[in-house]
């Protein structure tokens, strides 16, 4: 199979079900656990937005013209508290109205320890799965991405807003009482949260005290003791026994690879029988 790679498709289950998307083809990955696989990067990259050939990928799959022109690639996507839609300088106002001016959720997640994050309702639980979270709990519903980002900044003064991907892949994660941590954070942040509500109106923020924490399970036979990451730009071939899938990572006995990082890359994927043949005869 050969085609342009996209981020893996996920489905909530016990464990999470994963599909690799290569061109127009879909590969169910869970049945391949314990089997050899091989990926070969052909050297071609196409922009995931416009399809233009590009020598370098920006922001996980975009060509440079799209990277500097699309609203979805603007810095405010990474830092929503810097949203400049109201100033009339949004790169694509129509896109902003569709994707940013809608309800977003502020959540607590446990992927390498507790963290705070935001996501659209349509991305629950996909966002948590992509981060490799083993627990997640929505704590606020905000009227826009901007407002949710401001709440995130307040809470991030007390806990992290990032995932340590190496610890996540090693599964060095302790179970956390997210509801208790939520209540502690609400007490610590009540003054700043009240200021946000006063600025945007009480209806702009909805506290979710009745929300239930979600536990997530991943298809992993063995977690790595040491994390060795593959880089397709320096070594175009990846092969090994598939030992697990977590976040957007494949865990092989030879190392790990973040497939989302290589969105837009043209890859060849070999079926287990062919991969086993290639593993036995690297020169083939």
Short mmCIF file of C-alpha atoms in Angstrom, two decimals:
data_model
loop_
_atom_site.label_atom_id
_atom_site.label_comp_id
_atom_site.label_asym_id
_atom_site.label_seq_id
_atom_site.Cartn_x
_atom_site.Cartn_y
_atom_site.Cartn_z
CA UNK A 1 0.00 0.00 0.00
CA UNK A 2 1.30 3.47 -0.86
CA UNK A 3 -0.08 6.96 -0.39
CA UNK A 4 -0.10 10.19 1.59
CA UNK A 5 -0.15 9.65 5.34
CA UNK A 6 -2.74 11.29 7.63
CA UNK A 7 -3.08 11.18 11.40
CA UNK A 8 -4.48 7.90 12.67
CA UNK A 9 -8.24 7.57 13.00
CA UNK A 10 -9.33 6.51 16.48
CA UNK A 11 -12.44 5.02 18.04
CA UNK A 12 -13.15 4.88 21.76
CA UNK A 13 -13.24 1.28 22.94
CA UNK A 14 -11.48 -0.95 25.47
CA UNK A 15 -8.86 -0.73 24.11
CA UNK A 16 -8.94 2.22 21.69
CA UNK A 17 -9.25 1.08 18.07
CA UNK A 18 -6.75 2.57 15.60
CA UNK A 19 -6.73 2.88 11.82
CA UNK A 20 -3.84 4.11 9.68
CA UNK A 21 -4.85 6.30 6.74
CA UNK A 22 -2.57 6.06 3.69
CA UNK A 23 -3.97 7.76 0.61
CA UNK A 24 -7.45 6.37 0.08
CA UNK A 25 -6.64 3.20 2.00
CA UNK A 26 -7.47 2.37 5.61
CA UNK A 27 -5.48 -0.15 7.65
CA UNK A 28 -6.85 -1.57 10.91
CA UNK A 29 -3.84 -1.57 13.22
CA UNK A 30 -5.06 -3.38 16.34
CA UNK A 31 -5.05 -6.80 14.60
CA UNK A 32 -1.39 -6.23 13.69
CA UNK A 33 -0.19 -6.17 17.30
CA UNK A 34 2.65 -8.64 17.76
CA UNK A 35 3.33 -8.76 14.01
CA UNK A 36 6.12 -7.23 11.88
CA UNK A 37 5.38 -4.06 9.93
CA UNK A 38 7.49 -1.89 7.67
CA UNK A 39 7.09 1.72 6.52
CA UNK A 40 9.16 3.34 3.80
CA UNK A 41 9.14 7.09 3.13
CA UNK A 42 9.37 7.68 -0.62
CA UNK A 43 10.80 11.20 -0.33
CA UNK A 44 7.60 12.91 -1.48
CA UNK A 45 5.55 15.31 0.67
CA UNK A 46 2.20 16.87 -0.27
CA UNK A 47 0.43 19.61 1.67
CA UNK A 48 -2.51 18.18 3.64
CA UNK A 49 -4.57 21.28 2.79
CA UNK A 50 -3.91 22.18 -0.85
CA UNK A 51 -2.08 19.08 -2.11
CA UNK A 52 0.91 21.09 -3.36
CA UNK A 53 4.23 19.22 -3.48
CA UNK A 54 6.63 20.57 -0.87
CA UNK A 55 10.19 19.76 0.14
CA UNK A 56 9.46 20.47 3.80
CA UNK A 57 6.42 20.01 6.00
CA UNK A 58 5.29 22.77 8.36
CA UNK A 59 3.00 22.38 11.36
CA UNK A 60 2.44 18.65 10.77
CA UNK A 61 1.67 18.56 7.09
CA UNK A 62 1.31 22.03 5.53
CA UNK A 63 3.32 23.65 2.76
CA UNK A 64 4.83 27.03 3.58
CA UNK A 65 2.24 29.18 1.71
CA UNK A 66 -0.59 27.45 3.61
CA UNK A 67 1.36 27.64 6.87
CA UNK A 68 1.64 31.42 6.68
CA UNK A 69 -1.85 32.10 5.32
CA UNK A 70 -4.31 29.68 6.97
CA UNK A 71 -6.04 30.62 10.22
CA UNK A 72 -5.66 27.02 11.40
CA UNK A 73 -1.87 27.51 11.33
CA UNK A 74 -1.84 30.85 13.17
CA UNK A 75 -0.13 31.15 16.55
CA UNK A 76 -3.48 31.72 18.24
CA UNK A 77 -4.33 28.06 17.59
CA UNK A 78 -1.46 27.11 19.91
CA UNK A 79 -2.17 30.05 22.23
CA UNK A 80 -5.93 30.72 22.03
CA UNK A 81 -5.70 33.41 24.68
CA UNK A 82 -4.03 35.54 21.96
CA UNK A 83 -7.05 35.32 19.63
CA UNK A 84 -7.25 38.49 17.54
CA UNK A 85 -10.59 37.89 15.80
CA UNK A 86 -12.19 40.83 17.62
CA UNK A 87 -9.43 43.10 16.30
CA UNK A 88 -10.43 42.25 12.73
CA UNK A 89 -7.06 40.66 11.91
CA UNK A 90 -8.06 37.00 11.72
CA UNK A 91 -6.47 35.37 8.65
CA UNK A 92 -9.78 33.74 7.69
CA UNK A 93 -12.75 35.28 9.55
CA UNK A 94 -15.21 32.72 8.13
CA UNK A 95 -13.01 29.85 9.34
CA UNK A 96 -12.70 31.52 12.74
CA UNK A 97 -16.46 31.88 13.03
CA UNK A 98 -16.94 28.19 12.25
CA UNK A 99 -14.18 26.67 14.37
CA UNK A 100 -13.31 29.20 17.07
CA UNK A 101 -16.59 30.95 17.78
CA UNK A 102 -18.20 27.81 19.14
CA UNK A 103 -18.30 26.04 22.47
CA UNK A 104 -14.98 24.71 23.73
CA UNK A 105 -14.29 22.57 26.77
CA UNK A 106 -11.54 23.09 29.31
CA UNK A 107 -10.43 19.74 30.68
CA UNK A 108 -8.02 18.00 33.00
CA UNK A 109 -6.17 15.00 31.61
CA UNK A 110 -3.61 12.53 32.87
CA UNK A 111 -1.16 11.41 30.21
CA UNK A 112 2.25 11.90 31.86
CA UNK A 113 0.81 13.53 34.98
CA UNK A 114 -2.01 16.01 35.31
CA UNK A 115 -2.41 18.73 32.68
CA UNK A 116 -5.01 21.25 31.55
CA UNK A 117 -6.15 21.62 27.95
CA UNK A 118 -9.00 22.77 25.71
CA UNK A 119 -10.88 21.19 22.83
CA UNK A 120 -14.07 21.47 20.78
CA UNK A 121 -16.91 19.16 21.72
CA UNK A 122 -16.55 17.34 18.40
CA UNK A 123 -12.98 16.42 19.39
CA UNK A 124 -14.00 14.63 22.61
CA UNK A 125 -12.57 12.03 23.25
CA UNK A 126 -10.31 12.14 20.14
CA UNK A 127 -8.20 14.93 21.61
CA UNK A 128 -7.55 12.94 24.77
CA UNK A 129 -6.69 9.79 22.86
CA UNK A 130 -4.26 11.69 20.60
CA UNK A 131 -2.47 12.89 23.74
CA UNK A 132 -2.25 9.39 25.16
CA UNK A 133 -4.30 10.34 28.23
CA UNK A 134 -5.37 7.50 30.53
CA UNK A 135 -7.88 9.74 32.34
CA UNK A 136 -9.75 12.89 31.33
CA UNK A 137 -12.38 15.14 32.86
CA UNK A 138 -14.12 18.19 31.32
CA UNK A 139 -14.38 20.98 33.90
CA UNK A 140 -15.68 24.03 31.99
CA UNK A 141 -17.71 24.75 28.89
CA UNK A 142 -16.78 28.12 27.37
CA UNK A 143 -18.59 30.04 24.64
CA UNK A 144 -15.51 30.37 22.40
CA UNK A 145 -11.96 29.17 21.91
CA UNK A 146 -10.69 32.52 23.16
CA UNK A 147 -12.52 32.31 26.47
CA UNK A 148 -11.48 28.69 26.99
CA UNK A 149 -7.88 29.72 26.34
CA UNK A 150 -8.05 32.42 29.01
CA UNK A 151 -9.36 29.86 31.51
CA UNK A 152 -6.57 27.46 30.52
CA UNK A 153 -3.92 30.13 31.17
CA UNK A 154 -5.32 30.74 34.67
CA UNK A 155 -5.31 27.04 35.56
CA UNK A 156 -1.89 26.47 33.95
CA UNK A 157 -0.38 28.67 36.67
CA UNK A 158 -1.00 25.73 39.01
CA UNK A 159 -0.55 22.64 36.80
CA UNK A 160 1.14 21.85 33.49
CA UNK A 161 -0.45 22.46 30.09
CA UNK A 162 1.92 20.07 28.31
CA UNK A 163 2.50 16.33 28.00
CA UNK A 164 5.86 14.68 28.56
CA UNK A 165 5.62 12.33 25.59
CA UNK A 166 8.49 10.09 26.70
CA UNK A 167 6.86 9.41 30.08
CA UNK A 168 3.49 8.96 28.36
CA UNK A 169 4.97 6.28 26.08
CA UNK A 170 6.69 4.52 28.97
CA UNK A 171 3.32 4.55 30.76
CA UNK A 172 4.90 6.06 33.87
CA UNK A 173 1.55 7.43 34.98
CA UNK A 174 -0.12 7.28 38.39
CA UNK A 175 -3.90 7.36 38.75
CA UNK A 176 -5.17 10.79 39.84
CA UNK A 177 -8.45 11.81 41.48
CA UNK A 178 -9.33 14.35 38.80
CA UNK A 179 -12.53 15.50 40.50
CA UNK A 180 -10.66 16.30 43.71
CA UNK A 181 -7.96 18.12 41.75
CA UNK A 182 -10.67 20.08 39.87
CA UNK A 183 -12.19 21.25 43.15
CA UNK A 184 -8.78 22.26 44.47
CA UNK A 185 -8.04 24.26 41.32
CA UNK A 186 -11.44 25.98 41.42
CA UNK A 187 -10.67 27.23 44.91
CA UNK A 188 -7.18 28.39 43.94
CA UNK A 189 -8.38 30.12 40.76
CA UNK A 190 -11.74 31.49 41.85
CA UNK A 191 -10.73 35.16 41.75
CA UNK A 192 -9.29 35.04 38.22
CA UNK A 193 -12.16 32.89 36.95
CA UNK A 194 -14.65 35.40 38.37
CA UNK A 195 -12.82 38.17 36.49
CA UNK A 196 -13.17 36.27 33.20
CA UNK A 197 -16.89 35.72 33.86
CA UNK A 198 -17.33 39.40 34.63
CA UNK A 199 -15.47 40.41 31.46
CA UNK A 200 -17.40 38.17 29.05
CA UNK A 201 -20.64 37.61 30.98
CA UNK A 202 -21.74 34.78 33.26
CA UNK A 203 -23.19 32.87 30.29
CA UNK A 204 -19.74 32.70 28.68
CA UNK A 205 -18.53 30.13 31.22
CA UNK A 206 -20.31 27.05 32.51
CA UNK A 207 -18.76 25.05 35.35
CA UNK A 208 -19.32 21.29 34.99
CA UNK A 209 -19.32 19.85 38.53
CA UNK A 210 -21.37 16.80 37.52
CA UNK A 211 -19.06 15.69 34.68
CA UNK A 212 -17.61 12.21 35.04
CA UNK A 213 -13.98 11.29 34.47
CA UNK A 214 -13.27 9.01 31.51
CA UNK A 215 -10.69 6.23 31.66
CA UNK A 216 -8.90 5.30 28.45
CA UNK A 217 -7.19 2.05 27.54
CA UNK A 218 -4.67 1.50 24.74
CA UNK A 219 -3.69 -1.53 22.66
CA UNK A 220 -0.20 -2.12 24.06
CA UNK A 221 1.51 -5.46 24.63
CA UNK A 222 4.70 -3.91 26.01
CA UNK A 223 5.73 -0.37 26.85
CA UNK A 224 9.32 0.68 26.03
CA UNK A 225 11.86 0.98 28.85
CA UNK A 226 13.78 3.52 26.78
CA UNK A 227 12.21 5.69 24.11
CA UNK A 228 14.05 5.74 20.79
CA UNK A 229 12.26 7.86 18.21
CA UNK A 230 12.41 7.27 14.45
CA UNK A 231 13.01 10.24 12.13
CA UNK A 232 11.88 9.65 8.54
CA UNK A 233 13.82 12.69 7.31
CA UNK A 234 17.13 11.06 8.24
CA UNK A 235 16.16 7.38 7.96
CA UNK A 236 13.30 6.68 5.50
CA UNK A 237 12.73 3.07 6.63
CA UNK A 238 10.97 1.97 9.81
CA UNK A 239 10.50 -1.69 10.61
CA UNK A 240 9.92 -3.88 13.62
CA UNK A 241 7.34 -5.79 15.62
CA UNK A 242 4.31 -3.67 16.49
CA UNK A 243 4.09 -3.85 20.28
CA UNK A 244 1.56 -1.12 20.91
CA UNK A 245 -0.23 2.07 19.87
CA UNK A 246 -0.73 5.06 22.13
CA UNK A 247 -1.52 8.66 21.33
CA UNK A 248 -0.49 9.02 17.69
CA UNK A 249 2.56 6.80 18.20
CA UNK A 250 3.36 3.31 16.96
CA UNK A 251 5.44 1.41 19.52
CA UNK A 252 7.78 -1.04 17.82
CA UNK A 253 10.37 -3.29 19.39
CA UNK A 254 12.95 -1.18 17.52
CA UNK A 255 11.66 2.30 18.49
CA UNK A 256 8.63 4.59 18.31
CA UNK A 257 7.25 6.84 15.58
CA UNK A 258 4.80 9.74 15.83
CA UNK A 259 2.68 9.27 12.70
CA UNK A 260 0.92 12.61 13.08
CA UNK A 261 4.28 14.37 12.73
CA UNK A 262 4.58 12.93 9.22
CA UNK A 263 1.15 13.86 7.89
CA UNK A 264 1.49 14.57 4.17
CA UNK A 265 4.48 12.25 3.70
CA UNK A 266 4.10 9.57 1.04
CA UNK A 267 4.67 6.17 2.64
CA UNK A 268 4.69 2.58 1.55
CA UNK A 269 3.19 0.20 4.07
CA UNK A 270 3.92 -3.50 3.89
CA UNK A 271 1.50 -6.18 5.02
CA UNK A 272 2.66 -8.50 7.81
CA UNK A 273 3.75 -11.28 5.42
CA UNK A 274 5.69 -8.89 3.17
CA UNK A 275 7.09 -7.02 6.16
CA UNK A 276 8.32 -10.30 7.66
CA UNK A 277 10.05 -11.09 4.38
CA UNK A 278 11.70 -7.66 4.29
CA UNK A 279 12.76 -7.88 7.93
CA UNK A 280 14.43 -11.20 7.20
CA UNK A 281 16.12 -9.82 4.06
CA UNK A 282 16.85 -6.08 4.51
CA UNK A 283 18.47 -5.89 1.08
CA UNK A 284 15.32 -7.08 -0.70
#
